[in-house]
Coordinates of C-alpha atoms in Angstrom, one line a residue:
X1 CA 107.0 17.4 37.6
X2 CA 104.9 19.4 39.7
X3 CA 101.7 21.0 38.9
X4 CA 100.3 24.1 40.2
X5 CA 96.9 22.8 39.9
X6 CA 97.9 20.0 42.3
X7 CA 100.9 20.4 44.0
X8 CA 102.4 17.3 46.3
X9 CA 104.0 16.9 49.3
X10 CA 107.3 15.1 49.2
X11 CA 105.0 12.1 49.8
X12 CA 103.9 11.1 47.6
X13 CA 105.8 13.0 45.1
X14 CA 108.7 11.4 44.8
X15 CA 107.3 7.8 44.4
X16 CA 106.7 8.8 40.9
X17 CA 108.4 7.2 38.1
X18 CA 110.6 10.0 37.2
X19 CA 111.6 10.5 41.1
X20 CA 112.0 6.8 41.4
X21 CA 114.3 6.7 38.3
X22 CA 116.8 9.1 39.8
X23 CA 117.0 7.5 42.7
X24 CA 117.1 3.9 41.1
X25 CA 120.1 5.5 38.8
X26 CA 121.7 7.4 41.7
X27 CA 122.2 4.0 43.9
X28 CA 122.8 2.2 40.9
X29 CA 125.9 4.9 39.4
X30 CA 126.8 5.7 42.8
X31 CA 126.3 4.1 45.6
X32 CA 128.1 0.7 45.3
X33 CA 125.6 -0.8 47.8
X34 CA 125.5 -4.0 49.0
X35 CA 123.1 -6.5 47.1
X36 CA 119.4 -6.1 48.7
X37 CA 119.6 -10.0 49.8
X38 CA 122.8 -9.3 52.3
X39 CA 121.6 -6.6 53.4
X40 CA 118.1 -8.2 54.3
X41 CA 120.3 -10.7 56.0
X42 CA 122.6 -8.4 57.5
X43 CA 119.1 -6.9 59.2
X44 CA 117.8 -10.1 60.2
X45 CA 121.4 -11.1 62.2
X46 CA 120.8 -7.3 64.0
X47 CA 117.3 -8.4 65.4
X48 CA 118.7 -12.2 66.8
X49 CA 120.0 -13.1 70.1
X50 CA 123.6 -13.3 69.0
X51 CA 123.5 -10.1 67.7
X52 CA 122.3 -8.8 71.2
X53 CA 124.8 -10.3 72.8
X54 CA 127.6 -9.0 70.8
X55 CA 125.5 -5.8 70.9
X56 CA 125.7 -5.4 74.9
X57 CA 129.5 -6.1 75.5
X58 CA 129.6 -2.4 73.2
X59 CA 131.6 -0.2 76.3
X60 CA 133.2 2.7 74.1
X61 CA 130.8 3.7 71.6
X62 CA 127.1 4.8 71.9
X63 CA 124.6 4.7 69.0
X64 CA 121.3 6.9 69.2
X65 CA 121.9 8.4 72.7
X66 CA 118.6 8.5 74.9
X67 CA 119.9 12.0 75.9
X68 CA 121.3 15.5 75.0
X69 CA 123.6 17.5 75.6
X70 CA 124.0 20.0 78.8
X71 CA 124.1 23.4 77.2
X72 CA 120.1 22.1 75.8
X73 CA 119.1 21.9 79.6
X74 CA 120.7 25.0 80.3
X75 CA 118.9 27.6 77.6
X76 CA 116.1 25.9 78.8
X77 CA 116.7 27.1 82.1
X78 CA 117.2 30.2 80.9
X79 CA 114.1 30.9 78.8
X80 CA 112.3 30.3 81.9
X81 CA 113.0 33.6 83.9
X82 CA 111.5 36.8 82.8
X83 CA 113.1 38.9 79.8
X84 CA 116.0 36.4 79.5
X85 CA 118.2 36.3 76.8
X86 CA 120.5 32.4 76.8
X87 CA 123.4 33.0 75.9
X88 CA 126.1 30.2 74.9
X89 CA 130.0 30.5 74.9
X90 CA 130.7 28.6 72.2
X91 CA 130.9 28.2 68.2
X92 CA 127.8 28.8 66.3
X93 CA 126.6 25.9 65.3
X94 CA 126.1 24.2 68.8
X95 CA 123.7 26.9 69.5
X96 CA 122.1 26.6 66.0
X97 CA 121.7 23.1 67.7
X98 CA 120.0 23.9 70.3
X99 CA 117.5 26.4 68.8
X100 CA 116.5 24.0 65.7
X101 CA 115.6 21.4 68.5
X102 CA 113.6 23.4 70.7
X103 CA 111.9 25.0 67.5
X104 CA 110.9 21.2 66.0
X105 CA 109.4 20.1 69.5
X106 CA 107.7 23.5 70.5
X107 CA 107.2 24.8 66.9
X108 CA 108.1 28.0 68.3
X109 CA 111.4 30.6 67.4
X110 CA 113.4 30.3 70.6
X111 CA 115.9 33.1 71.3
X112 CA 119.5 32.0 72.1
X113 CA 122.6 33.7 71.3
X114 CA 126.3 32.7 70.6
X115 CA 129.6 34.6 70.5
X116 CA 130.6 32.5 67.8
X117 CA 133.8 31.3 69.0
X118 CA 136.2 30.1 65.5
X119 CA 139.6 28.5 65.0
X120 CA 141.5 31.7 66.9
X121 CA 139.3 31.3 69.6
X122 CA 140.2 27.8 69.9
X123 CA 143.9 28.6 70.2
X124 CA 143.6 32.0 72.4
X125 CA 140.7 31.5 74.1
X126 CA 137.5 33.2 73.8
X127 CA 137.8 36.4 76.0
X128 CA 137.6 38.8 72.7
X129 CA 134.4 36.9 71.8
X130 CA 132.9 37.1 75.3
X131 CA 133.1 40.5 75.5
X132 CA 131.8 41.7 72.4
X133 CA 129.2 39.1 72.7
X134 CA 127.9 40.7 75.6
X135 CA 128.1 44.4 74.7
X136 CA 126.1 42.9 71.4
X137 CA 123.5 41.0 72.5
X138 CA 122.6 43.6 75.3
X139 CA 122.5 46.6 73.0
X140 CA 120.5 44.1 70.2
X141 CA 118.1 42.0 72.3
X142 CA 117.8 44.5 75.4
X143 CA 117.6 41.8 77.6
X144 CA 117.2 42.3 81.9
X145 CA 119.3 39.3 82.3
X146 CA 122.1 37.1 80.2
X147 CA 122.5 33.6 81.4
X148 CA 125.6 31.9 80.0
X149 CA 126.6 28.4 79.5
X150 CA 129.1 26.8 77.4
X151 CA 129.9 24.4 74.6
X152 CA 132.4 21.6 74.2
X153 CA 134.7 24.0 72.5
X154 CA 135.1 26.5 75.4
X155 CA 135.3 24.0 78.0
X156 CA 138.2 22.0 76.4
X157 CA 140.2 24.8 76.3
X158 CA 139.5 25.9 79.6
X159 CA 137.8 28.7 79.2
X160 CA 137.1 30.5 83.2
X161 CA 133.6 32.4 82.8
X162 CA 133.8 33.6 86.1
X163 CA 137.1 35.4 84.9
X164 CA 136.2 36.5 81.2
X165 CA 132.9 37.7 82.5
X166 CA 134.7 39.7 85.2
X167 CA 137.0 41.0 82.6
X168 CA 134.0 42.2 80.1
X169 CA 132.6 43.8 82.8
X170 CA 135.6 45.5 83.7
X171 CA 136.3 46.6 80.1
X172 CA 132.8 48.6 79.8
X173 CA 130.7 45.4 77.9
X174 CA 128.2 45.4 80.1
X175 CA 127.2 47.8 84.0
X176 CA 129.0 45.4 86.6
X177 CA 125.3 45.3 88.3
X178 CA 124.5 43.8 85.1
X179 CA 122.6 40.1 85.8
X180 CA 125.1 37.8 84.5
X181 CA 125.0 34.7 86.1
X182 CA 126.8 31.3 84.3
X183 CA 127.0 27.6 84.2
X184 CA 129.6 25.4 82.9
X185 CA 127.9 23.0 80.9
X186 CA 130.5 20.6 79.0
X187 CA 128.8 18.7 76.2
X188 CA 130.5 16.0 76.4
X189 CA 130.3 14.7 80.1
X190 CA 126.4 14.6 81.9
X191 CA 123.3 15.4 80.1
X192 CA 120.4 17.8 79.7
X193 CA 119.2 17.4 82.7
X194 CA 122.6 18.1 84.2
X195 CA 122.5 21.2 82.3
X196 CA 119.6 22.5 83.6
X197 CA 120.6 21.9 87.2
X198 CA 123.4 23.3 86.6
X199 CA 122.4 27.0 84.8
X200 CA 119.5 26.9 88.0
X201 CA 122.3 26.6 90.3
X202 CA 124.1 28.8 89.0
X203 CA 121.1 31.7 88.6
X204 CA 120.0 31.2 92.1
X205 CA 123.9 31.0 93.2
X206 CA 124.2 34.7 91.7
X207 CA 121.1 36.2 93.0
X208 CA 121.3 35.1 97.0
X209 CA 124.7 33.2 97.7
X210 CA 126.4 36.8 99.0
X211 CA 122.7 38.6 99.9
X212 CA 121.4 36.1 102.8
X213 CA 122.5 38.2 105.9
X214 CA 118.3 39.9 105.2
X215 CA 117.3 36.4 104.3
X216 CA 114.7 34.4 106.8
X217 CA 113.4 31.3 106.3
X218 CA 109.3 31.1 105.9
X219 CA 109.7 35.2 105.9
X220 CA 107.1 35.5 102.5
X221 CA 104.6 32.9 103.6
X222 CA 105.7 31.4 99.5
X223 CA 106.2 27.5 98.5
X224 CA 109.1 27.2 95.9
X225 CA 108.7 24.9 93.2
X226 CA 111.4 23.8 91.1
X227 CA 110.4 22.1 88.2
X228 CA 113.7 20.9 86.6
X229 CA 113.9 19.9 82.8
X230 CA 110.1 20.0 81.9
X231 CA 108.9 20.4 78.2
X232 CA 104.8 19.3 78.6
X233 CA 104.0 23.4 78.9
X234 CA 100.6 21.6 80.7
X235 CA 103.1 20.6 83.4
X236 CA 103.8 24.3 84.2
X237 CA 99.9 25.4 84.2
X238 CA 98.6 22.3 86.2
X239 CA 100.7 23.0 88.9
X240 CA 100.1 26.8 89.1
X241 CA 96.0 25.7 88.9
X242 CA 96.8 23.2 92.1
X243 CA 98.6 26.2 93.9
X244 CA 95.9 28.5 93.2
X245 CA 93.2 25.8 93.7
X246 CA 94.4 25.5 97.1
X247 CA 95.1 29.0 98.0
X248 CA 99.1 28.5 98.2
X249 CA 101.1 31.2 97.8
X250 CA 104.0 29.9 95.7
X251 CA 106.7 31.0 93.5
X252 CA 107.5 28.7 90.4
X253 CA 111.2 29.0 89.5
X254 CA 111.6 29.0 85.8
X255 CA 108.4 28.8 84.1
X256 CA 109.1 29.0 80.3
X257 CA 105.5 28.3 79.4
X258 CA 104.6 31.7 77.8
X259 CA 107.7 32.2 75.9
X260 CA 107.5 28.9 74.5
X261 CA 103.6 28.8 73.7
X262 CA 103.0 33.2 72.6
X263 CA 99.6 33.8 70.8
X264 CA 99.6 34.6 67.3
X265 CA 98.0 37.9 67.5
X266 CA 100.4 40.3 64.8
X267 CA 103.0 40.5 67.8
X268 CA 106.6 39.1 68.0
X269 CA 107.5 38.7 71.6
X270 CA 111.1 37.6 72.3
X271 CA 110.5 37.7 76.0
X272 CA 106.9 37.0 77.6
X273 CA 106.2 35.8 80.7
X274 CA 108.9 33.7 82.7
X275 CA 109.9 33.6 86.5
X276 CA 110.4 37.2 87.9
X277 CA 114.0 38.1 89.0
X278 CA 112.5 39.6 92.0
X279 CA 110.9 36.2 92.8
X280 CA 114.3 34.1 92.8
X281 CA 115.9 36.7 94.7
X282 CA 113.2 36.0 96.9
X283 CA 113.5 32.9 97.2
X284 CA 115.7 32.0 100.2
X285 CA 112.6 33.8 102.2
X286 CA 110.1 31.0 101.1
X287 CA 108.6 28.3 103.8
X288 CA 110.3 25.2 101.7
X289 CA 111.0 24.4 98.2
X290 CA 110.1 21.3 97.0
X291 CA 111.8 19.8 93.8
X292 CA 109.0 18.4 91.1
X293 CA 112.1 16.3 89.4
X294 CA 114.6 15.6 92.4
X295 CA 116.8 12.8 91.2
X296 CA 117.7 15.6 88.4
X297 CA 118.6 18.7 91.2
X298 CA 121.0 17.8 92.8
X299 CA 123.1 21.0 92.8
X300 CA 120.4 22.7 93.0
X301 CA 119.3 20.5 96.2
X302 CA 122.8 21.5 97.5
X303 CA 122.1 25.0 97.7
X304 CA 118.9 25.1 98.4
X305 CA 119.7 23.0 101.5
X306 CA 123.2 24.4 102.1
X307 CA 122.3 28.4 101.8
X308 CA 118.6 28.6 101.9
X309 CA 118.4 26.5 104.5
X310 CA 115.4 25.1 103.1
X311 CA 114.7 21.4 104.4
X312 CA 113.4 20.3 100.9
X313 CA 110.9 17.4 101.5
X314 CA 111.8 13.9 100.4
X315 CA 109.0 13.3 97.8
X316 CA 108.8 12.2 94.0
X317 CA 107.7 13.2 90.8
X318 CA 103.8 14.3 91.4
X319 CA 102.9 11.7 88.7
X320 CA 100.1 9.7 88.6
X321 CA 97.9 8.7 91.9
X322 CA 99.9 8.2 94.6
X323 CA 102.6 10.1 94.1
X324 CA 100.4 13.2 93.2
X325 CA 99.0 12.3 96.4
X326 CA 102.3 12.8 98.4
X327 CA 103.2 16.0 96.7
X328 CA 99.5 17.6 97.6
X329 CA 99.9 16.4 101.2
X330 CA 103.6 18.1 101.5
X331 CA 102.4 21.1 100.0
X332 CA 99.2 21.0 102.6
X333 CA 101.9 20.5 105.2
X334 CA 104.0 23.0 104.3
X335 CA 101.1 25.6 103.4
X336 CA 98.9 25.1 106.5
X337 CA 96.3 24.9 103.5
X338 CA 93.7 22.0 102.9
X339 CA 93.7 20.2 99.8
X340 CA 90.7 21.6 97.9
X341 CA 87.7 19.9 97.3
X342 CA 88.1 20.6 93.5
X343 CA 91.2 18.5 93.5
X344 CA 89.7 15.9 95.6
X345 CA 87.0 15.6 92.5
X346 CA 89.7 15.6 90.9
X347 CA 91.6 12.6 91.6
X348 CA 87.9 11.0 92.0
X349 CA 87.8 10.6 88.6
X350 CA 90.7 10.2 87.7
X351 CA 90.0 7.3 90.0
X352 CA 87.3 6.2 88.0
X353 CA 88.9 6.3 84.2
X354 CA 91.2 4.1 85.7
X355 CA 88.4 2.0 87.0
X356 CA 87.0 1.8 83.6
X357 CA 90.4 1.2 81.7
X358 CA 91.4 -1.2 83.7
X359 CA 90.4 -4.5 82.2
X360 CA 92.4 -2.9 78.8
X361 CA 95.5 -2.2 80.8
X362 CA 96.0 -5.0 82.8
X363 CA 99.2 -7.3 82.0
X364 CA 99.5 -5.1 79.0
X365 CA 103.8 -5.0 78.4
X366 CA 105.1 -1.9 77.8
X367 CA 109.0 -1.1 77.4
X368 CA 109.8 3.0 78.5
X369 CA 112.9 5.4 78.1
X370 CA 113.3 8.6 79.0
X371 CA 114.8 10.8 82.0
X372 CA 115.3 9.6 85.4
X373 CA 112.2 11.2 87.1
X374 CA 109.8 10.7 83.9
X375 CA 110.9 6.9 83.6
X376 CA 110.6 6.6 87.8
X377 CA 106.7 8.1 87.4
X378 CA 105.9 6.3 84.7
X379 CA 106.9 3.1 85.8
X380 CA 104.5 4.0 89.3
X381 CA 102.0 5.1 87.2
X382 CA 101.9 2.0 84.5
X383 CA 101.8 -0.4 88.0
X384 CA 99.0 1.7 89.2
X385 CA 97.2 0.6 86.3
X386 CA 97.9 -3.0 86.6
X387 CA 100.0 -2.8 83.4
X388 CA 103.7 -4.7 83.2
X389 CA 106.7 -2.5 82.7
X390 CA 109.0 -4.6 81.2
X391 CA 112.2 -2.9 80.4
X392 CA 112.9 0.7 81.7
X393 CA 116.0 2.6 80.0
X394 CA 117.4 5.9 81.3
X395 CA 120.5 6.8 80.0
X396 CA 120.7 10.5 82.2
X397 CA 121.4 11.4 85.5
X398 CA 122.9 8.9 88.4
X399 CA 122.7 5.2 87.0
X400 CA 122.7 4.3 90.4
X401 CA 120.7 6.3 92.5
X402 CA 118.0 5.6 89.7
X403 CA 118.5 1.7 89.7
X404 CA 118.6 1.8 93.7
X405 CA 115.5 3.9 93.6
X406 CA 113.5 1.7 91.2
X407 CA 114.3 -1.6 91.7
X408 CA 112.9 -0.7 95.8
X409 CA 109.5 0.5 94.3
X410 CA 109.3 -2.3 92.2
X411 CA 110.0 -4.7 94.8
X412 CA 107.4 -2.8 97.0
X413 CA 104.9 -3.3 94.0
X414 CA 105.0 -6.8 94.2
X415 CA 106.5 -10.3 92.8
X416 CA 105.4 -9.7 89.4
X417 CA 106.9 -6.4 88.9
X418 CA 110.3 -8.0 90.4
X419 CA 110.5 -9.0 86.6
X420 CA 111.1 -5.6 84.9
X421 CA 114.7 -5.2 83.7
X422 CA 116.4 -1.7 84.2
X423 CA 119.3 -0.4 81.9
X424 CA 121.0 2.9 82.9
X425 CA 124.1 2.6 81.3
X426 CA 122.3 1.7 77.6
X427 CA 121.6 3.7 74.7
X428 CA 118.6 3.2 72.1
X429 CA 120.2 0.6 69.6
X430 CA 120.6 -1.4 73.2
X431 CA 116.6 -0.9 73.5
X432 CA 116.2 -2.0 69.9
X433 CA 117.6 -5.3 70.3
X434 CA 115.2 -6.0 73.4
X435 CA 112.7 -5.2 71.1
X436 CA 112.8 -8.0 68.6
X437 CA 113.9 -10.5 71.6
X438 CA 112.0 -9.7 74.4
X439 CA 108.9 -8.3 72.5
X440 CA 106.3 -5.9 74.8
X441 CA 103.2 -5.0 73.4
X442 CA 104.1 -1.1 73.4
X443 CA 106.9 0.8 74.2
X444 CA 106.8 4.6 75.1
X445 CA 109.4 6.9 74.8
X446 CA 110.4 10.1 72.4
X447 CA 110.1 10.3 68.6
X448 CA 113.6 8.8 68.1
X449 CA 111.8 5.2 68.7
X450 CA 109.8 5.3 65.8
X451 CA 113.2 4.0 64.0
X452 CA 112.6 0.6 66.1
X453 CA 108.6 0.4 65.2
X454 CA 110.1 0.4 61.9
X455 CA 112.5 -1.7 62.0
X456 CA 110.3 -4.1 64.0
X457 CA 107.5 -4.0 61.5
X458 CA 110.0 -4.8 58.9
X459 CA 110.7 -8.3 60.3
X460 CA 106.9 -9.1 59.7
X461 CA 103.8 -7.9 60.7
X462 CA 104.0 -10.2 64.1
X463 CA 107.0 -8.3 65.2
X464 CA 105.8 -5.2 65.4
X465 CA 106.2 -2.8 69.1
X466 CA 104.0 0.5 68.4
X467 CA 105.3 3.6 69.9
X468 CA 103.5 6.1 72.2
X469 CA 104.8 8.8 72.3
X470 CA 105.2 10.6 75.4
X471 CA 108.7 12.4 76.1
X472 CA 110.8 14.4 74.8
X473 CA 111.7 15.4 72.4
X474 CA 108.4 15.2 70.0
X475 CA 109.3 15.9 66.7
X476 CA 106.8 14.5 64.2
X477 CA 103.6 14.9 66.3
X478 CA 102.2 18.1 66.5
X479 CA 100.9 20.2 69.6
X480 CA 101.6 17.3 72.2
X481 CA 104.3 19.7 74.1
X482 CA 101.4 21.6 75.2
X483 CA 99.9 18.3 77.0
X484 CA 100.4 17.6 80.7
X485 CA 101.6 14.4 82.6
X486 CA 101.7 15.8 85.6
X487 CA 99.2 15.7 88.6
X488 CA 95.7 14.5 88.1
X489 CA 95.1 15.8 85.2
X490 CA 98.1 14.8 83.7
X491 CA 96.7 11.3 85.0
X492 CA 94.0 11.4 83.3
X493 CA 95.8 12.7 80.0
X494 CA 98.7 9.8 79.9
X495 CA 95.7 7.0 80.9
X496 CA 94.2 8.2 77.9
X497 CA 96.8 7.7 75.5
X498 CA 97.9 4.8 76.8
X499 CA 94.1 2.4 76.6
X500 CA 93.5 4.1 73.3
X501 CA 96.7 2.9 72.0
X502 CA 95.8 -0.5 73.3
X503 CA 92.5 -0.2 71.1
X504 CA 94.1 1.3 68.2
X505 CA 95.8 -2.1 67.9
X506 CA 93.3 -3.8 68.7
X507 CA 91.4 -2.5 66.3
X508 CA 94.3 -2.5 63.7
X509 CA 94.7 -6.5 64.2
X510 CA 90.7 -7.2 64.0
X511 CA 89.6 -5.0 60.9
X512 CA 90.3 -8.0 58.0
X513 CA 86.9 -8.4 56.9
X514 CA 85.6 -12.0 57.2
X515 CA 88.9 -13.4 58.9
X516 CA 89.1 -11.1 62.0
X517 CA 86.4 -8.9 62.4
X518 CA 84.4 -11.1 64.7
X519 CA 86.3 -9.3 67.3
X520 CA 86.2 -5.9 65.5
X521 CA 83.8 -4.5 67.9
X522 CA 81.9 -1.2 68.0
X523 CA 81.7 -0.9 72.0
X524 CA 85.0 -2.0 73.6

């Protein structure tokens, strides 16, 4: 029992004997389990080459997705503009969903709103529910703009937003100036990142797609920068420090950094900071936009280039060296403004920490998964450091843009790198088997592959692929969605991790005393 004098975390609480008794009688009484020896064996078949084999001709089911869902990306979106309230057309528990993730990742309360849509909904459609939605969460919340996406429920049916957002406008919900611009995002086709691109489209779509005849290009002297599905909060503040390092004016279109990272000083804030409206309105007046995450914008690409007339330079993720390079020079291009000397320091040392980590990194193995962009920097950034990406999974976005994209750098890169194996089409329990049978020394990815560290570990010691975590989402680490990956900075950061997670095993497999500590060493 517990003690008020010493009271216990679930662990190690319940490895006490009166804990472990229930649970030894519930599996005995209960469960009807298999006997520990098959299913030891059963584990052992899952971690074999047979078992991989049967394991990739899966085609209908996936298990452990190395994605979510589109309405995610598009709240996202959302949060990101000043005094925005998301707002999902849908049942209830998809945006519970929604909110519980972004709250275990940014340990923050994230506002989101549903009109709750039930079984009558489901048969009549979800007009009634739209309209009272909107009347509510205005007159609640007091919002300056509702962004609306949908669930898997209302897009089966076929629910029009366009037309039931019309129609509660008409019926007195909400003033027909009211900002209510909308995305279809159906769960079950696309991703998050679809979603975000989507809800972005469909904001700047309502704000200039009928106001351009005022509208000249390079008008504002601005940049736009789009950052697509970002989490790292760092990511948001490193590129507004470049801007302002360099003198750039710039708009960043959907900055949910403030919102998602408020003081605690006594004071709830449901909105704080976020894109202005009067900025994306704005926009189409800007010099260029230039997308941080391209190979996840594409309809937002479309309208940039089909009704801003923006050219949109062709350039990559500004993630480690060179690429942070290319997106300086475009923005000096663009700007007319030199790169400042403080980022020239800048990527001077970063220069140097990679300099000194070198020796560590080099032909270390390391398997990745993550989003199309994330997994494309990475991979640059790991071969930058003279370290061997082995397998690269992205489940999201255009399987084959994404192969055709990375299989060119890595045969730019050199013979070596020809060797990395790409899955697009592949979920997690795919990536597990390539862990036990085409072992790396790391792999680096989200929270979700701490499973296959387990499961690894479990086969013996020698098995083993540590996880570092760098992704999204983070659940079970705290603070790291305030970190940065981007630029320089976000360099330096992600080096970091990485050569300290190289010495932490290192460390971890020299520490027996008298058998391995001869290479325990105090200065590595």
């Amino acid at each position: 029992m517990q003690n008020v004098d010493d009271i216990k975390q679930s662990f190690p609480l319940f490895r006490e004997d009166e804990y472990q008794d229930v649970l030894t009688r519930k599996k005995t009484d209960y469960e009807k389990g298999h006997p520990t020896d098959k299913v030891e064996e059963t584990f052992l078949w899952t971690t074999s080459q047979e078992y991989q084999d049967l394991n990739f001709q899966r085609e209908a089911l996936t298990v452990n997705p190395a994605k979510a869902c589109q309405p995610l990306g598009a709240v996202l979106c959302a949060l990101g503009f000043e005094k925005t309230l998301p707002y999902v057309h849908g049942s209830q528990g998809c945006v519970a969903y929604f909110r519980t993730y972004f709250n275990r990742h940014f340990k923050e309360p994230v506002a989101c709103v549903s009109d709750s849509m039930t079984e009558d909904a489901a048969v009549f459609g979800g007009q009634k529910n739209m309209t009272s939605g909107l009347e509510n969460a205005k007159a609640l919340y007091k919002p300056e703009m509702i962004a609306v996406s949908t669930t898997c429920m209302a897009e089966v049916i076929g629910d029009d937003l366009n037309a039931f957002i019309g129609n509660a406008k008409k019926d007195g919900a909400v003033e027909q100036d009211y900002p209510t611009p909308f995305a279809h995002t159906p769960s079950f086709v696309g991703s998050h990142i679809t979603g975000w691109d989507n809800m972005f489209e469909g904001i700047g779509r309502y704000f200039t797609l009928n106001y351009m005849e005022d509208k000249k290009v390079g008008s504002n002297g601005k940049i736009n920068l789009v950052p697509g599905f970002e989490t790292y909060l760092g990511n948001y503040r490193v590129i507004r420090r470049m801007m302002e390092d360099m003198g750039v004016e710039y708009s960043l279109l959907s900055d949910p950094s403030e919102v998602l990272d408020t003081p605690a000083d006594g004071e709830y804030r449901m909105y704080e900071g976020g894109t202005p409206l009067d900025e994306i309105k704005d926009a189409p007046n800007a010099l260029d936009t230039i997308l941080l995450q391209p190979q996840q914008l594409v309809k937002t690409k479309k309208l940039v280039t089909g009704t801003w007339k923006h050219e949109v330079p062709d350039i990559n993720i500004p993630m480690g060296l060179e690429f942070t390079d290319a997106f300086l020079m475009e923005v000096s291009r663009i700007s007319g403004k030199p790169i400042a000397d403080s980022l020239a320091k800048e990527r001077g040392r970063l220069v140097d920490m990679m300099t000194d980590s070198h020796t560590w990194l080099h032909g270390k193995k390391f398997a990745l998964y993550g989003d199309p962009d994330f997994t494309y920097g990475l991979t640059k950034f790991l071969l930058e450091l003279g370290a061997e990406p082995t397998h690269v999974l992205c489940q999201s976005g255009s399987s084959k843009r994404w192969e055709k994209k990375m299989k060119k750098m890595l045969e730019a890169s050199g013979p070596v790198n020809n060797e990395t194996k790409l899955y697009s089409r592949h979920d997690l329990w795919h990536f597990r088997s390539l862990m036990f049978t085409e072992k790396p020394d790391f792999m680096i990815g989200n929270s979700y592959g701490k499973f296959i560290q387990r499961d690894t570990l479990h086969k013996g010691k020698e098995y083993e692929v540590p996880l570092i975590r760098i992704g999204f989402p983070i659940f079970d680490r705290h603070h790291m969605h305030r970190a940065t990956t981007l630029g320089y900075e976000g360099g330096m950061q992600m080096l970091t991790t990485l050569v300290n997670a190289v010495l932490e095993r290192l460390d971890d497999d020299t520490r027996l005393m008298a058998q391995t500590d001869f290479n325990y060493d105090l200065v590595r």
